[in-house]
XYZ file of N, CA and C in Angstrom:
222
model
N 0.933 -1.241 -0.315
C -0.379 0.660 -0.061
C 0.653 1.743 0.165
N 2.068 1.256 0.644
C 2.728 2.188 0.658
C 3.187 2.627 -0.738
N 4.315 2.175 -1.760
C 4.331 1.665 -2.948
C 3.040 2.304 -3.033
N 1.477 2.007 -3.429
C 0.359 3.158 -3.625
C 0.575 4.479 -3.978
N 0.637 4.608 -2.493
C 0.275 6.110 -1.484
C 1.727 7.018 -2.184
N 2.803 6.342 -2.223
C 4.185 7.367 -2.982
C 4.207 7.067 -4.660
N 3.196 6.411 -5.083
C 3.563 6.769 -6.746
C 2.514 7.703 -7.190
N 1.096 8.144 -5.680
C 0.489 8.625 -6.525
C 1.326 10.073 -5.789
N 1.418 10.485 -4.699
C 2.464 11.702 -4.033
C 2.919 12.396 -4.848
N 3.770 11.211 -5.275
C 4.807 12.007 -6.610
C 3.824 12.329 -7.785
N 3.099 11.520 -8.440
C 2.292 11.938 -9.531
C 1.671 13.743 -8.884
N 1.199 13.543 -7.956
C 0.115 14.991 -7.420
C 1.469 16.121 -7.429
N 2.508 16.160 -7.271
C 3.444 16.883 -6.606
C 3.190 17.994 -6.975
N 3.494 18.002 -8.817
C 4.131 18.797 -9.555
C 3.135 20.060 -10.119
N 1.462 19.655 -9.522
C 0.164 19.944 -9.871
C 0.198 20.884 -8.634
N 0.540 20.306 -7.661
C 0.269 21.001 -6.418
C 1.415 21.972 -6.169
N 2.632 22.089 -6.528
C 3.518 22.853 -6.042
C 3.463 24.186 -7.407
N 2.353 24.056 -8.446
C 2.317 24.817 -9.414
C 1.484 25.914 -8.030
N 0.195 25.186 -8.150
C -0.614 26.084 -7.194
C -0.437 26.263 -5.771
N 0.774 25.668 -5.401
C 0.930 26.389 -4.187
C 2.405 28.001 -4.426
N 2.653 28.096 -5.753
C 3.669 28.850 -6.315
C 2.662 30.047 -5.973
N 0.959 29.915 -6.914
C 0.699 30.773 -8.234
C -0.110 31.181 -6.950
N -1.320 30.283 -5.691
C -1.322 31.080 -4.940
C -0.383 31.509 -3.512
N 1.022 31.653 -3.129
C 1.880 32.721 -3.433
C 1.892 33.758 -3.667
N 1.749 34.033 -4.689
C 1.746 34.836 -5.310
C 0.849 35.914 -5.579
N -0.481 35.207 -5.527
C -2.355 35.732 -5.880
C -1.963 36.880 -4.287
N -1.683 35.649 -3.468
C -2.164 35.944 -1.580
C -1.191 36.512 -1.240
N -0.666 36.785 -1.738
C 0.267 37.853 -0.905
C 1.481 38.172 -0.472
N 1.580 36.137 0.285
C 2.629 36.168 0.063
C 4.014 36.408 -0.096
N 4.862 36.293 -1.459
C 6.217 36.140 -2.138
C 5.563 37.999 -3.152
N 6.883 38.506 -3.417
C 6.462 39.790 -4.234
C 7.204 39.559 -5.266
N 7.644 38.623 -5.911
C 8.424 38.434 -7.281
C 7.501 36.411 -7.835
N 7.599 36.791 -9.112
C 7.777 36.133 -9.834
C 8.533 34.506 -9.530
N 9.519 34.673 -9.112
C 11.807 34.727 -8.550
C 11.252 33.290 -7.396
N 10.221 34.406 -6.382
C 9.938 33.978 -5.046
C 8.539 32.517 -5.464
N 7.927 33.209 -5.587
C 6.513 32.021 -6.287
C 7.439 30.643 -6.955
N 8.160 30.805 -7.603
C 8.469 29.920 -7.676
C 9.724 29.237 -7.287
N 10.414 30.018 -6.544
C 10.733 29.044 -5.130
C 10.197 28.035 -4.053
N 8.897 28.913 -4.429
C 7.690 28.556 -3.661
C 7.115 27.098 -3.850
N 6.884 26.466 -4.904
C 7.011 25.721 -6.010
C 7.945 24.696 -5.874
N 9.026 25.209 -5.765
C 10.376 23.823 -5.548
C 9.964 23.473 -4.272
N 9.970 24.365 -3.440
C 10.649 24.140 -2.244
C 9.044 22.925 -2.324
N 7.830 22.896 -2.134
C 6.803 22.135 -2.081
C 7.132 20.742 -2.430
N 7.772 20.451 -3.729
C 7.412 20.236 -5.269
C 8.834 18.650 -4.621
N 9.361 20.149 -3.798
C 10.968 18.840 -3.717
C 10.357 18.030 -2.115
N 9.944 18.802 -1.007
C 9.279 17.875 0.045
C 8.419 16.901 -0.342
N 7.547 17.129 -1.242
C 6.578 15.968 -1.695
C 6.866 15.110 -2.361
N 7.859 15.125 -3.273
C 8.914 14.138 -3.456
C 9.940 13.565 -2.458
N 10.492 13.763 -1.597
C 10.876 13.144 -0.784
C 10.060 12.169 0.462
N 8.842 13.335 0.665
C 8.105 11.886 1.480
C 7.623 10.830 0.400
N 7.278 11.000 -1.117
C 7.038 10.092 -1.577
C 8.479 8.705 -2.065
N 8.951 8.875 -1.675
C 10.586 8.812 -2.074
C 11.304 7.737 -0.188
N 11.015 8.250 0.547
C 11.076 7.603 2.374
C 9.715 6.373 2.064
N 8.632 6.763 1.242
C 7.628 5.912 1.436
C 7.667 4.978 0.665
N 8.029 5.501 -0.631
C 8.844 3.575 -1.512
C 9.264 3.342 -1.227
N 10.620 3.536 -0.227
C 11.661 3.231 0.056
C 11.245 1.993 0.898
N 10.489 2.998 1.590
C 9.459 1.902 3.360
C 8.977 0.679 3.015
N 7.938 0.562 1.863
C 7.253 -0.011 1.020
C 7.624 -1.210 -0.217
N 9.952 -1.284 -0.042
C 10.009 -2.513 -0.763
C 10.504 -3.506 0.109
N 10.529 -3.417 1.213
C 9.971 -5.211 1.659
C 9.345 -5.730 1.937
N 8.288 -5.155 2.256
C 7.399 -6.257 2.440
C 6.508 -6.469 0.774
N 7.144 -5.162 0.192
C 6.552 -5.789 -1.246
C 7.414 -6.790 -1.907
N 8.577 -7.069 -1.746
C 9.382 -8.339 -1.575
C 9.325 -9.269 -0.887
N 8.538 -9.270 0.631
C 8.594 -10.613 1.017
C 7.639 -11.225 -0.063
N 6.126 -10.463 -0.064
C 4.943 -10.835 -0.482
C 4.807 -11.080 -1.642
N 6.132 -10.713 -2.724
C 6.923 -11.524 -4.253
C 7.046 -12.474 -3.829
N 8.049 -13.142 -2.785
C 8.892 -14.441 -2.546
C 8.135 -15.267 -2.115
N 6.552 -14.961 -0.726
C 5.764 -16.376 -0.710
C 4.742 -16.601 -2.059
N 4.431 -15.852 -3.121
C 4.307 -15.933 -4.135
C 4.648 -17.138 -5.530
N 5.853 -17.023 -5.187
C 6.989 -17.759 -5.811
C 6.704 -19.213 -5.486
N 6.260 -20.563 -6.347
C 6.447 -21.663 -6.174
C 8.051 -22.388 -6.225
N 8.204 -23.268 -5.348
C 9.048 -24.000 -5.343
C 8.624 -24.623 -6.458
N 10.363 -25.211 -6.925
C 11.060 -25.724 -7.670
C 11.057 -26.996 -7.776
N 10.862 -28.407 -8.239
C 10.355 -29.283 -7.630
C 11.828 -29.864 -8.415
């Protein structure tokens, strides 16, 4: 399940980053386009780090599940 959640977070990170940059510029948190771009990059990098962490945490359980499904050869 962690693998699916990490893939979802990675796929959603870019649209969320662009929305965060646009909203930070529109709501007046930043004063220039370059700062809004920086906010978007920051949000995207944090989301991708979370997705990578979840992905790496989900690999051992997936490997265990795959090993139990493989039938031994006679």
